[in-house]
Coordinates of C-alpha atoms in Angstrom, one line a residue:
Chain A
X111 CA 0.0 0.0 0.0
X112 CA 1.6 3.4 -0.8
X113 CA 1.2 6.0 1.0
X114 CA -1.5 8.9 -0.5
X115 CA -0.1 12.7 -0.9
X116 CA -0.5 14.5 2.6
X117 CA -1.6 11.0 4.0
X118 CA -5.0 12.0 2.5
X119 CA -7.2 9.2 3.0
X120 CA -11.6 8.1 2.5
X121 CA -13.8 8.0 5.5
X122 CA -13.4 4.9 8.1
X123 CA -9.4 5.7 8.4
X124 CA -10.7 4.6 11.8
X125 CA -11.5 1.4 11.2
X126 CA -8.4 0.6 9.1
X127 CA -6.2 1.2 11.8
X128 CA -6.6 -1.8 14.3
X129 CA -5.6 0.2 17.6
X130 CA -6.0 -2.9 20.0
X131 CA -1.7 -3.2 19.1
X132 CA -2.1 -0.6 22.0
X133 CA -2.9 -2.9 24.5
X134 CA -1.5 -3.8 27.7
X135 CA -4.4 -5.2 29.7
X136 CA -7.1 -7.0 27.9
X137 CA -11.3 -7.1 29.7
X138 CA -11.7 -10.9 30.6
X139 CA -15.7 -11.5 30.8
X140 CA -16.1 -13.5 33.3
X141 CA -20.3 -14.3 32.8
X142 CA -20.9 -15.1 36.4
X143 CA -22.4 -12.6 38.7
X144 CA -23.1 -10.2 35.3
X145 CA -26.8 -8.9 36.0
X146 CA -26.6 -7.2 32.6
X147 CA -26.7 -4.2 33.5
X148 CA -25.0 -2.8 30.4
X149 CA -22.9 -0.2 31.8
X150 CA -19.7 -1.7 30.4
X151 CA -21.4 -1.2 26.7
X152 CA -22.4 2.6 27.7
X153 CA -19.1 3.4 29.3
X154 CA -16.4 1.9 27.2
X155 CA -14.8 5.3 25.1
X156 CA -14.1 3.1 22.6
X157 CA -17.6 1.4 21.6
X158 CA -16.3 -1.7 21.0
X159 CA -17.9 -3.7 23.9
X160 CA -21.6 -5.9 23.0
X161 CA -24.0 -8.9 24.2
X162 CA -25.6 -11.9 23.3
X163 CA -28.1 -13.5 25.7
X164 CA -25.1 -15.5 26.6
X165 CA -22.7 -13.3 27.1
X166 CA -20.4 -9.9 27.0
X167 CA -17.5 -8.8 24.7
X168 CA -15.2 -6.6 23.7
X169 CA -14.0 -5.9 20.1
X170 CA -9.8 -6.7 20.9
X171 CA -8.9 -5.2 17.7
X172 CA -9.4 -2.0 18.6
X173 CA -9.8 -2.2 22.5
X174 CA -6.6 -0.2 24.1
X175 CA -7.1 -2.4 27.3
X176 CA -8.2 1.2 29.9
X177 CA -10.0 -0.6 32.2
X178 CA -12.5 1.5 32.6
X179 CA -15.2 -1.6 32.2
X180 CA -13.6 -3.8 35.1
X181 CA -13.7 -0.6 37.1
X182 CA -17.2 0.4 36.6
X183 CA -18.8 -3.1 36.4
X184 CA -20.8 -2.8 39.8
X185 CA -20.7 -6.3 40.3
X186 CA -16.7 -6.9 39.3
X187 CA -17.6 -9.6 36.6
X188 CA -15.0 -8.2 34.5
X189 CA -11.0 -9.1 35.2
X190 CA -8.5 -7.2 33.9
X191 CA -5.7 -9.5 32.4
X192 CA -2.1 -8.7 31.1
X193 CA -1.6 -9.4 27.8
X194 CA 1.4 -12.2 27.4
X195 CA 2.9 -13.5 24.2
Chain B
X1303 CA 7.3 51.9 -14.4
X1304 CA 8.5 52.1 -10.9
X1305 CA 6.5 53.1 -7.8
X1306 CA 7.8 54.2 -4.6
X1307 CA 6.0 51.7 -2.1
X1308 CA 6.4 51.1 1.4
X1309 CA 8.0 47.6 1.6
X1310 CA 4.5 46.5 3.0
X1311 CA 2.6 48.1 0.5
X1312 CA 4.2 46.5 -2.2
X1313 CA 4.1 42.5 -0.5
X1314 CA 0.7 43.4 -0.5
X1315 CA 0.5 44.3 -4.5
X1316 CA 2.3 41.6 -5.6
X1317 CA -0.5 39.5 -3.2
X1318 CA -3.0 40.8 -5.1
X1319 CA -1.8 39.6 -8.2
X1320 CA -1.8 35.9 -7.1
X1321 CA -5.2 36.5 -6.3
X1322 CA -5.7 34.3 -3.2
X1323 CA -9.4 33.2 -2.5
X1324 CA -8.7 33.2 1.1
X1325 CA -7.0 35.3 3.6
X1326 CA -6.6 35.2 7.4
X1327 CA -4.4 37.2 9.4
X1328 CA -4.5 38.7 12.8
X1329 CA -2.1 41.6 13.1
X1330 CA 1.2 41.9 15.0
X1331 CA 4.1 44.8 14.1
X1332 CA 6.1 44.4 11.9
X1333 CA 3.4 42.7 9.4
X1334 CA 0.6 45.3 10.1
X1335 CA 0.6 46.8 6.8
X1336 CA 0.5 43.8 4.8
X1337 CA -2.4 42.7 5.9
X1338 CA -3.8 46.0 6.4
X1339 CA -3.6 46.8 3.0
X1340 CA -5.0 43.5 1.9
X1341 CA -7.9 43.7 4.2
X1342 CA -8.8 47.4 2.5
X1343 CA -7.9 45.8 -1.2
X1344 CA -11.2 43.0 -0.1
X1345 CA -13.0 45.6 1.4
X1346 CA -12.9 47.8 -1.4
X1347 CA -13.3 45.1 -3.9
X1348 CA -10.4 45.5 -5.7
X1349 CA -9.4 41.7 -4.7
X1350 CA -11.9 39.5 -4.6
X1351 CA -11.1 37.5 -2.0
X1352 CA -12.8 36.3 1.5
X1353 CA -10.9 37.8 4.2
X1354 CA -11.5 36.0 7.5
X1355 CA -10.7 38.3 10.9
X1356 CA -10.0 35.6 13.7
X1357 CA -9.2 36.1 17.2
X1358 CA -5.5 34.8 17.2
X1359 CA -2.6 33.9 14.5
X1360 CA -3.2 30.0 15.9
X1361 CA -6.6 30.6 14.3
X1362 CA -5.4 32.7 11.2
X1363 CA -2.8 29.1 10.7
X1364 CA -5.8 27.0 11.1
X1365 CA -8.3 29.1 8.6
X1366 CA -5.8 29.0 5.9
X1367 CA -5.4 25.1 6.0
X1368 CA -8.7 24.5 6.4
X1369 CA -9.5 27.0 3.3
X1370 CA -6.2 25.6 1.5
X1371 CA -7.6 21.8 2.2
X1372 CA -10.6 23.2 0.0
X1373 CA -9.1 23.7 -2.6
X1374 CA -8.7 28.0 -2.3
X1375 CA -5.6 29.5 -2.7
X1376 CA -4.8 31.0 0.4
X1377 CA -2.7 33.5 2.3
X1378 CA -1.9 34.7 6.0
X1379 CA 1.5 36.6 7.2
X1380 CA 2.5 37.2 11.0
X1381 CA 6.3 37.6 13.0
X1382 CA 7.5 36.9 16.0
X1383 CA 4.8 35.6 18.6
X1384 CA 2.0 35.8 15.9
X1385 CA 4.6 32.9 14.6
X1386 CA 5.5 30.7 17.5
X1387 CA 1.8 30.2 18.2
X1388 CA 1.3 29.2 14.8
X1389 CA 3.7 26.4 14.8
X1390 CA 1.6 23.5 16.0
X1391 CA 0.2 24.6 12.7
X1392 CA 2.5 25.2 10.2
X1393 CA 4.1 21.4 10.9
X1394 CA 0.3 20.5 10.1
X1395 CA 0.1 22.2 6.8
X1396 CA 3.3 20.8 5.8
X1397 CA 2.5 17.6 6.4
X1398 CA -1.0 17.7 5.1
X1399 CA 0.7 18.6 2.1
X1400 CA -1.1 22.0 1.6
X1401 CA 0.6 24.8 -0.4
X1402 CA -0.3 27.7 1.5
X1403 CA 2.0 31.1 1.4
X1404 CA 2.8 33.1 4.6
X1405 CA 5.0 36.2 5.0
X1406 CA 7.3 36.5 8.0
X1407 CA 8.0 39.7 8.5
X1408 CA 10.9 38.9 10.9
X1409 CA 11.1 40.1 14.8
X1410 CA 13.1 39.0 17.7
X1411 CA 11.2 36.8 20.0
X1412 CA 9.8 37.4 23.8
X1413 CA 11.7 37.4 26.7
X1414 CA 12.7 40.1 26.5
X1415 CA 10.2 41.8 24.5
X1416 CA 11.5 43.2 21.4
X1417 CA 9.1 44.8 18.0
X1418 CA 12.5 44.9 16.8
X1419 CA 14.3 42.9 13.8
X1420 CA 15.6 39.6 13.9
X1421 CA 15.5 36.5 12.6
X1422 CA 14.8 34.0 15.5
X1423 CA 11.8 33.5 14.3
X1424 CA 11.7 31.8 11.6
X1425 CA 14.4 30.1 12.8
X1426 CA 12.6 28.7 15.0
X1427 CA 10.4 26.9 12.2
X1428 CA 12.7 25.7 10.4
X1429 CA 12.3 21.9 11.5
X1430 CA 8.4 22.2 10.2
X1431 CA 8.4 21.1 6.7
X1432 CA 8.1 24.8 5.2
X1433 CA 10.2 25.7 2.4
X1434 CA 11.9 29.6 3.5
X1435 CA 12.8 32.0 1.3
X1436 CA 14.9 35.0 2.7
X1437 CA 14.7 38.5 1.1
X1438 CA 17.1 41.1 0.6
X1439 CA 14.7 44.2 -0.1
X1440 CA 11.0 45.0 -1.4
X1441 CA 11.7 44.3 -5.2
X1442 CA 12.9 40.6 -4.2
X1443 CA 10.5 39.9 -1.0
X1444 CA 7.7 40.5 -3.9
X1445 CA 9.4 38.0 -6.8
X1446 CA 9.9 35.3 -4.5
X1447 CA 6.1 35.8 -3.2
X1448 CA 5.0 34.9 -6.9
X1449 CA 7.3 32.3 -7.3
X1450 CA 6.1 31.0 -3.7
X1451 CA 3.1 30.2 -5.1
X1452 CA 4.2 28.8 -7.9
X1453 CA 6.8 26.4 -6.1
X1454 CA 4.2 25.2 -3.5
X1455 CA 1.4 24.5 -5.9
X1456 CA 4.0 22.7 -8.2
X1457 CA 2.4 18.8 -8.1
X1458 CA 6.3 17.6 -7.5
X1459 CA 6.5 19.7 -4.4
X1460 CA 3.2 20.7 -2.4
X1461 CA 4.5 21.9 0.3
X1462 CA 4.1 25.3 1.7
X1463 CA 6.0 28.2 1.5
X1464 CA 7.6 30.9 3.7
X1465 CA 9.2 34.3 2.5
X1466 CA 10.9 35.7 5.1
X1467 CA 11.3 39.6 4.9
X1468 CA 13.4 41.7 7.7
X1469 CA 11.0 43.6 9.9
X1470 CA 10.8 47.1 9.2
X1471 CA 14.3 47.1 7.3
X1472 CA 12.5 45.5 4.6
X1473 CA 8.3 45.8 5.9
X1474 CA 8.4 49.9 6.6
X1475 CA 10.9 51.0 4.1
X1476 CA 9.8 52.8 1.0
X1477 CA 11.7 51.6 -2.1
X1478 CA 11.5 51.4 -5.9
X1479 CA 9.4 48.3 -6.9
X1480 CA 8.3 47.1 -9.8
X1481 CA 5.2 46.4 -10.0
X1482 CA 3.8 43.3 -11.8
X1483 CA 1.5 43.1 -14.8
X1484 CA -1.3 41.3 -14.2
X1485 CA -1.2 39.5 -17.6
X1486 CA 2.2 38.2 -17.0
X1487 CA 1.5 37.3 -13.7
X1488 CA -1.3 35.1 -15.0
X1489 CA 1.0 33.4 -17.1
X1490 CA 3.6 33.1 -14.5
X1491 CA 0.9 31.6 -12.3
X1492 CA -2.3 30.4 -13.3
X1493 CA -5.2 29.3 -11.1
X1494 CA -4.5 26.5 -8.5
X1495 CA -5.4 23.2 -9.5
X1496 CA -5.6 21.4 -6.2
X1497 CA -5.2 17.3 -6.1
X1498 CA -7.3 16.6 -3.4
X1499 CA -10.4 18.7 -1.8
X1500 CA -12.8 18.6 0.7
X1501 CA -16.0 19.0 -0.5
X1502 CA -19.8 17.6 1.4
X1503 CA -19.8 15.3 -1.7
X1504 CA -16.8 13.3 -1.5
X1505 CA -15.1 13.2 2.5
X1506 CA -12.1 13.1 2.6
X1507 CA -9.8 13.3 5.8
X1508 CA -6.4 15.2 5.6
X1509 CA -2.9 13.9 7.5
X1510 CA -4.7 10.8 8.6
X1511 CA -3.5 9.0 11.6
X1512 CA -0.4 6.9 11.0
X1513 CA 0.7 3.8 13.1
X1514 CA 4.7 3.7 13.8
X1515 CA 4.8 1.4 10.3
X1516 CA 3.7 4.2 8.6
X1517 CA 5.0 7.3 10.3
X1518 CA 8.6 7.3 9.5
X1519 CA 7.9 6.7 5.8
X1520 CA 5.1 10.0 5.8
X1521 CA 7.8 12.4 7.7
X1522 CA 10.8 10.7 5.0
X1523 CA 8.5 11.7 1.4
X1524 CA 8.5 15.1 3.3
X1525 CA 11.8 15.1 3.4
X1526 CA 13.0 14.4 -0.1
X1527 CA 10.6 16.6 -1.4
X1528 CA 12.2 19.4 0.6
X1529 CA 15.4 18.0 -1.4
X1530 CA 13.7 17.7 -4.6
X1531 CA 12.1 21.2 -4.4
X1532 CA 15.9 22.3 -4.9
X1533 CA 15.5 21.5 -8.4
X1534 CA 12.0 23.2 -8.7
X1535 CA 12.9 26.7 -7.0
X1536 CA 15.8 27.0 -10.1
X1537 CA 13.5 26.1 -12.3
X1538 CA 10.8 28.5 -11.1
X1539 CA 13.6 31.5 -10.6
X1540 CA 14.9 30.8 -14.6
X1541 CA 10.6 30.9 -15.6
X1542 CA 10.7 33.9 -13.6
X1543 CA 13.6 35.4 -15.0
X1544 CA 12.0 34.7 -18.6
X1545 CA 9.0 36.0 -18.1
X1546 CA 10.1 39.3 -16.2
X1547 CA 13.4 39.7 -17.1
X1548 CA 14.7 39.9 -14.2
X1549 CA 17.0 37.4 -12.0
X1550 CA 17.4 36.2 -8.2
X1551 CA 15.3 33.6 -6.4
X1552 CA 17.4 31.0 -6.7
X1553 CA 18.8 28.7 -4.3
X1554 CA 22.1 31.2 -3.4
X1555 CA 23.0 34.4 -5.1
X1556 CA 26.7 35.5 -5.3
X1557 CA 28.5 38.7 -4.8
X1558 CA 32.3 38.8 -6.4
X1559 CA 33.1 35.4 -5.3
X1560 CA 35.0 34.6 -8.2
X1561 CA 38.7 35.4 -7.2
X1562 CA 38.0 36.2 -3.4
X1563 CA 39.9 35.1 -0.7
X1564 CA 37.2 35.9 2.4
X1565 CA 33.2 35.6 2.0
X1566 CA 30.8 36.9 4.1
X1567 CA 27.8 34.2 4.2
X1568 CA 24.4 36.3 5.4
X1569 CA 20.3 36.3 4.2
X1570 CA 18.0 39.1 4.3
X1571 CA 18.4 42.7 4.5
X1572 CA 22.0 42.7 5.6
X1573 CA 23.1 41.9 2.3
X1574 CA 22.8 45.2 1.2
X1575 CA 25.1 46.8 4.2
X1576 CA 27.4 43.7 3.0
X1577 CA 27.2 44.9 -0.5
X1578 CA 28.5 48.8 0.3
X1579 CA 31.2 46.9 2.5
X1580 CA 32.5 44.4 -0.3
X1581 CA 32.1 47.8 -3.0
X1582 CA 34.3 49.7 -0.9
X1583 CA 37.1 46.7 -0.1
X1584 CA 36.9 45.8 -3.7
X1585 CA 38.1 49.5 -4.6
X1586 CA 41.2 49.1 -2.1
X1587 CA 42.0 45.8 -4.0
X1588 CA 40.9 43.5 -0.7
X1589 CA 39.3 40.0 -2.5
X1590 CA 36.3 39.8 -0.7
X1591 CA 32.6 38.5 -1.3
X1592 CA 29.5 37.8 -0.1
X1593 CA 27.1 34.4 -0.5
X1594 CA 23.6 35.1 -0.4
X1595 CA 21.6 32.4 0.9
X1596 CA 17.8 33.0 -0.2
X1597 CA 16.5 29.4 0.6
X1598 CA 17.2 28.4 4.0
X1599 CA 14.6 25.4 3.9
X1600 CA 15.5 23.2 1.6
X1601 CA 18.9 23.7 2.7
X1602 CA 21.6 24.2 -0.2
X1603 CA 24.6 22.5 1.2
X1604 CA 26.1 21.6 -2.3
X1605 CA 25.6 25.0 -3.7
X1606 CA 26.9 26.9 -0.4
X1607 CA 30.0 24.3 -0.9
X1608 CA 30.3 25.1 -4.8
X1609 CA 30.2 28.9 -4.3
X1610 CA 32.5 28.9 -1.9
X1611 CA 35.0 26.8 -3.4
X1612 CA 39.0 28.0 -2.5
X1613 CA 38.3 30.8 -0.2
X1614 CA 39.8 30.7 3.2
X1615 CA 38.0 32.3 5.0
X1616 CA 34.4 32.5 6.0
X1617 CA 31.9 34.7 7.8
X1618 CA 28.9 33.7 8.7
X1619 CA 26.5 36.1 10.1
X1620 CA 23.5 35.1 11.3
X1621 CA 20.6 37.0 13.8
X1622 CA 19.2 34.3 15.5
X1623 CA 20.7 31.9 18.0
X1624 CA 20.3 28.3 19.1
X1625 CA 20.6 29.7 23.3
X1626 CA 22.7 26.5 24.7
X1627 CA 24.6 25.8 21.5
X1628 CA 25.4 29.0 19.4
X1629 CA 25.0 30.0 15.4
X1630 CA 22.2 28.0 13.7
X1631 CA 23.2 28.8 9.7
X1632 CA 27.4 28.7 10.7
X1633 CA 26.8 24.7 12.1
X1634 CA 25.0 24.1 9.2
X1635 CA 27.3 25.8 6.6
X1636 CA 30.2 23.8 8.3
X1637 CA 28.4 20.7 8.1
X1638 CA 27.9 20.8 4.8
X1639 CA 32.2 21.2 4.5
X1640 CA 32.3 18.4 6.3
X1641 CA 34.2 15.5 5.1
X1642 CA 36.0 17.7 2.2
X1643 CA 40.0 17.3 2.5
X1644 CA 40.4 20.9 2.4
X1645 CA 38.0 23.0 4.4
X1646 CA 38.1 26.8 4.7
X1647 CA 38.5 28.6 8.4
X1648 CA 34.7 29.1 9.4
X1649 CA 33.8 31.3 11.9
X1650 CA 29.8 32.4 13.2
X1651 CA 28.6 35.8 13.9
X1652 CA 25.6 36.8 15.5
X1653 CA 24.4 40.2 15.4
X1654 CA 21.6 42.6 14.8
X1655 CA 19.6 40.6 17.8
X1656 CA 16.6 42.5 18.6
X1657 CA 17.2 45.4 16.1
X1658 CA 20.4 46.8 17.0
X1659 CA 21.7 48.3 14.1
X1660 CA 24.7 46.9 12.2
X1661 CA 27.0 49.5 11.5
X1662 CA 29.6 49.2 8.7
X1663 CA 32.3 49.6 11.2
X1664 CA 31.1 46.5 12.6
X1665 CA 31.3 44.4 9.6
X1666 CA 34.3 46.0 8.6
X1667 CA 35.8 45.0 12.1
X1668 CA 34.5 41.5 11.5
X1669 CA 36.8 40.9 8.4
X1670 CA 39.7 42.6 9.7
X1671 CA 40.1 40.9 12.8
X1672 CA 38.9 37.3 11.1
X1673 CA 41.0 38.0 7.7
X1674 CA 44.1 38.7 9.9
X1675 CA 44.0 36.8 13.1
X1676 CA 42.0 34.4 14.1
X1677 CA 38.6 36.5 15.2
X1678 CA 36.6 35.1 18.0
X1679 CA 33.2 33.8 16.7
X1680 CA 30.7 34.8 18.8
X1681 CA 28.2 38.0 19.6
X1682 CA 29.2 41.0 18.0
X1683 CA 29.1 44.4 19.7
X1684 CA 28.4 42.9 23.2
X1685 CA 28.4 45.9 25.7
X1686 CA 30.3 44.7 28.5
X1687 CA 28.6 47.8 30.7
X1688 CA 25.7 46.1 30.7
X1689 CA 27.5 42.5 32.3
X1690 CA 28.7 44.1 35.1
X1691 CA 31.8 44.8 32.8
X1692 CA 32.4 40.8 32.4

């Protein structure tokens, strides 16, 4: 792919650019005491976390790993985990 | 035929001409007039042109890439503080690729504040992807505002453009200029064909994020573009020369370097004190000369070299200073000597810092003490009175 004049680019430059490489920590669902509240969906910055009746998720490539699910998750269903190669 | 023009007046003519579809400023002395002048031109209707007032120069920056992103031709000018807010912004036009035009009308920079003359600022910009142009007086700070244009809309180069023009020596002096005709000038430059453009119909987004695989690669094009633009600016000068008959804007311009001994290396307005010095040497048989450097950014390190080829010794004066390391144009003129198995003696000069004149004595003082000794590189004129007589 070369690079475009100016790095001009089409809408969903967003999207291209898989931004979970950011990631230190990733959100581990744990599906146990969840009460489906869906605060994790409303409050992650990123948008990237859904449901199913079974369970919750989070989009890894683009979640940066902030935490900011685990934290607000009023029943601490969610586990923050290092990511390890 | 010749008009008598304040140096201002005159930048603001030759404006005109390119006929810009946008223009933001916000005003700051020494570039007043400029913009003054175009703001009355758009009032008036004599340019027909949007001219956007905004509250401060980081807005006038942003205006101008936002018109320039458009597609519009656009222009702004500041100095001094006006400039060093606009920097977050000029590194984003540059690398957005967008050929705007800006005049710096050179001033020293704050603390202490100082209206006055230098060239710190632009100095300070250097790093920012802008090509600089540095003028010697009115006639040649309004060629190389033409040929601005025509360098930065060039689809090799796209990059924008800076003329630099000394504060007040150059902005509030009244000189002969001639002034261009608008059908040449239209041939010269013709209406901007941009590449890209933002319009509702087709998004687009300008200097899009890039990942560290991508980054170093963006900032390198940049880069040898800069170096490529060499080639373009000659090119532009000779079209200039064609078409107006009359010379300059080119990378360097020399003064009797041909069988000198000592050169004086210098941009902007001091050339001209430089000139009356070398005149008067010349006629007591001294072989001196002067190097003009007109295009700072890209930087002509070959050409400096090639000019100066055999002479021995080497002045360079400079008003700006890198505070913690010394002469910014002297480490950069050495550098490009660097290597060669026979280098001249170089030795930097800073003077004229905050408008303090630069007397002839000075100069002359400069090449006696450095063409017979060793002379001291360093500040010129200090007034030891005022360091406790250190």
């Amino acid at each position: 792919m070369e690079l475009t004049l100016g790095l001009v680019a089409g809408p969903g430059t967003s999207r291209a650019n898989k931004t979970g490489t950011w990631r230190v920590e990733r959100p581990l669902f744990l599906n146990i005491k969840c009460v489906a509240c869906d605060l994790c969906i409303m409050l992650c910055p990123e948008g990237i976390i859904d449901s199913n009746n079974e369970r919750y998720f989070a989009d890894l490539n683009y979640c940066k790993g902030c935490g900011i699910c685990a934290h607000e998750c009023p029943v601490k269903d969610i586990m923050m985990v290092k990511e390890e190669k | 035929m010749e008009k008598l023009w304040e140096g201002s007046r005159a930048i603001a003519e030759t404006i005109k001409m390119c006929r810009p579809k946008v223009i933001s400023a916000y005003p700051i002395t020494p570039q007043t007039h400029i913009v003054e002048s175009l703001s009355q031109l758009a009032a008036d209707g004599d340019l027909v042109a949007e001219f956007i007032n905004v509250e401060s120069e980081h807005s006038a920056a942003s205006v101008v890439l936002g018109a320039s992103a458009t597609g519009a031709r656009t222009y702004t000018a500041t100095t001094s503080q006006g400039l060093l807010l606009m920097l977050e912004v000029l590194y984003n036009i540059a690398g957005m690729r967008l050929p705007v035009v800006m005049t710096c009308a050179n001033r020293a920079v704050s603390a202490p504040l100082s209206i006055w003359n230098d060239q710190q600022d632009s100095f300070t910009a250097r790093d920012s992807g802008w090509i600089q142009l540095y003028a010697e007086d009115s006639q040649e700070a309004c060629d190389l505002h033409l040929m601005a244009y025509r360098i930065a809309e060039d689809k090799r180069i796209m990059l924008p453009v800076m003329v630099c023009l000394d504060g007040f020596f150059i902005s509030h002096t009244f000189e002969p200029v001639e002034p261009f005709e608008e059908e040449n000038v239209k041939q010269f430059l013709p209406d901007y064909q941009p590449l890209h453009y933002l319009t509702p119909k087709n998004p687009l987004t300008f200097g899009s994020f890039a990942e560290p695989d991508k980054y170093t690669e963006a900032r390198y094009i940049i880069h040898r573009t800069l170096e490529e633009s060499k080639m373009v600016i000659r090119e532009t000068a000779e079209d200039f020369k064609k078409v107006f008959g009359r010379g300059g804007g080119d990378l360097v311009e020399d003064y009797f370097l041909e069988d000198a001994d000592f050169a004086f290396v210098a941009m902007g307005s001091i050339i001209g004190s430089l000139k009356d010095l070398v005149d008067k040497l010349r006629e007591k048989g001294e072989k001196v000369g002067i190097l003009k450097i007109i295009s700072f950014r890209p930087f002509p390190g070959k050409e400096i070299t090639t000019a100066l080829e055999g002479i021995e010794k080497i002045a360079v004066l400079e008003k700006a200073v890198s505070l913690g390391s010394g002469g910014i144009l002297v480490k950069e003129v050495k550098e490009s000597f660097y290597g060669r198995k026979k280098t001249p003696q170089i030795n930097g000069f800073i003077v004229g810092l905050g408008g303090r004149d630069i007397p002839q004595d000075s100069l002359e003082n400069i090449y006696r003490e450095f063409h017979q000794g060793s002379g001291d590189a360093s500040f010129v004129d200090l007034n030891y009175e005022l360091l406790g007589g250190k």
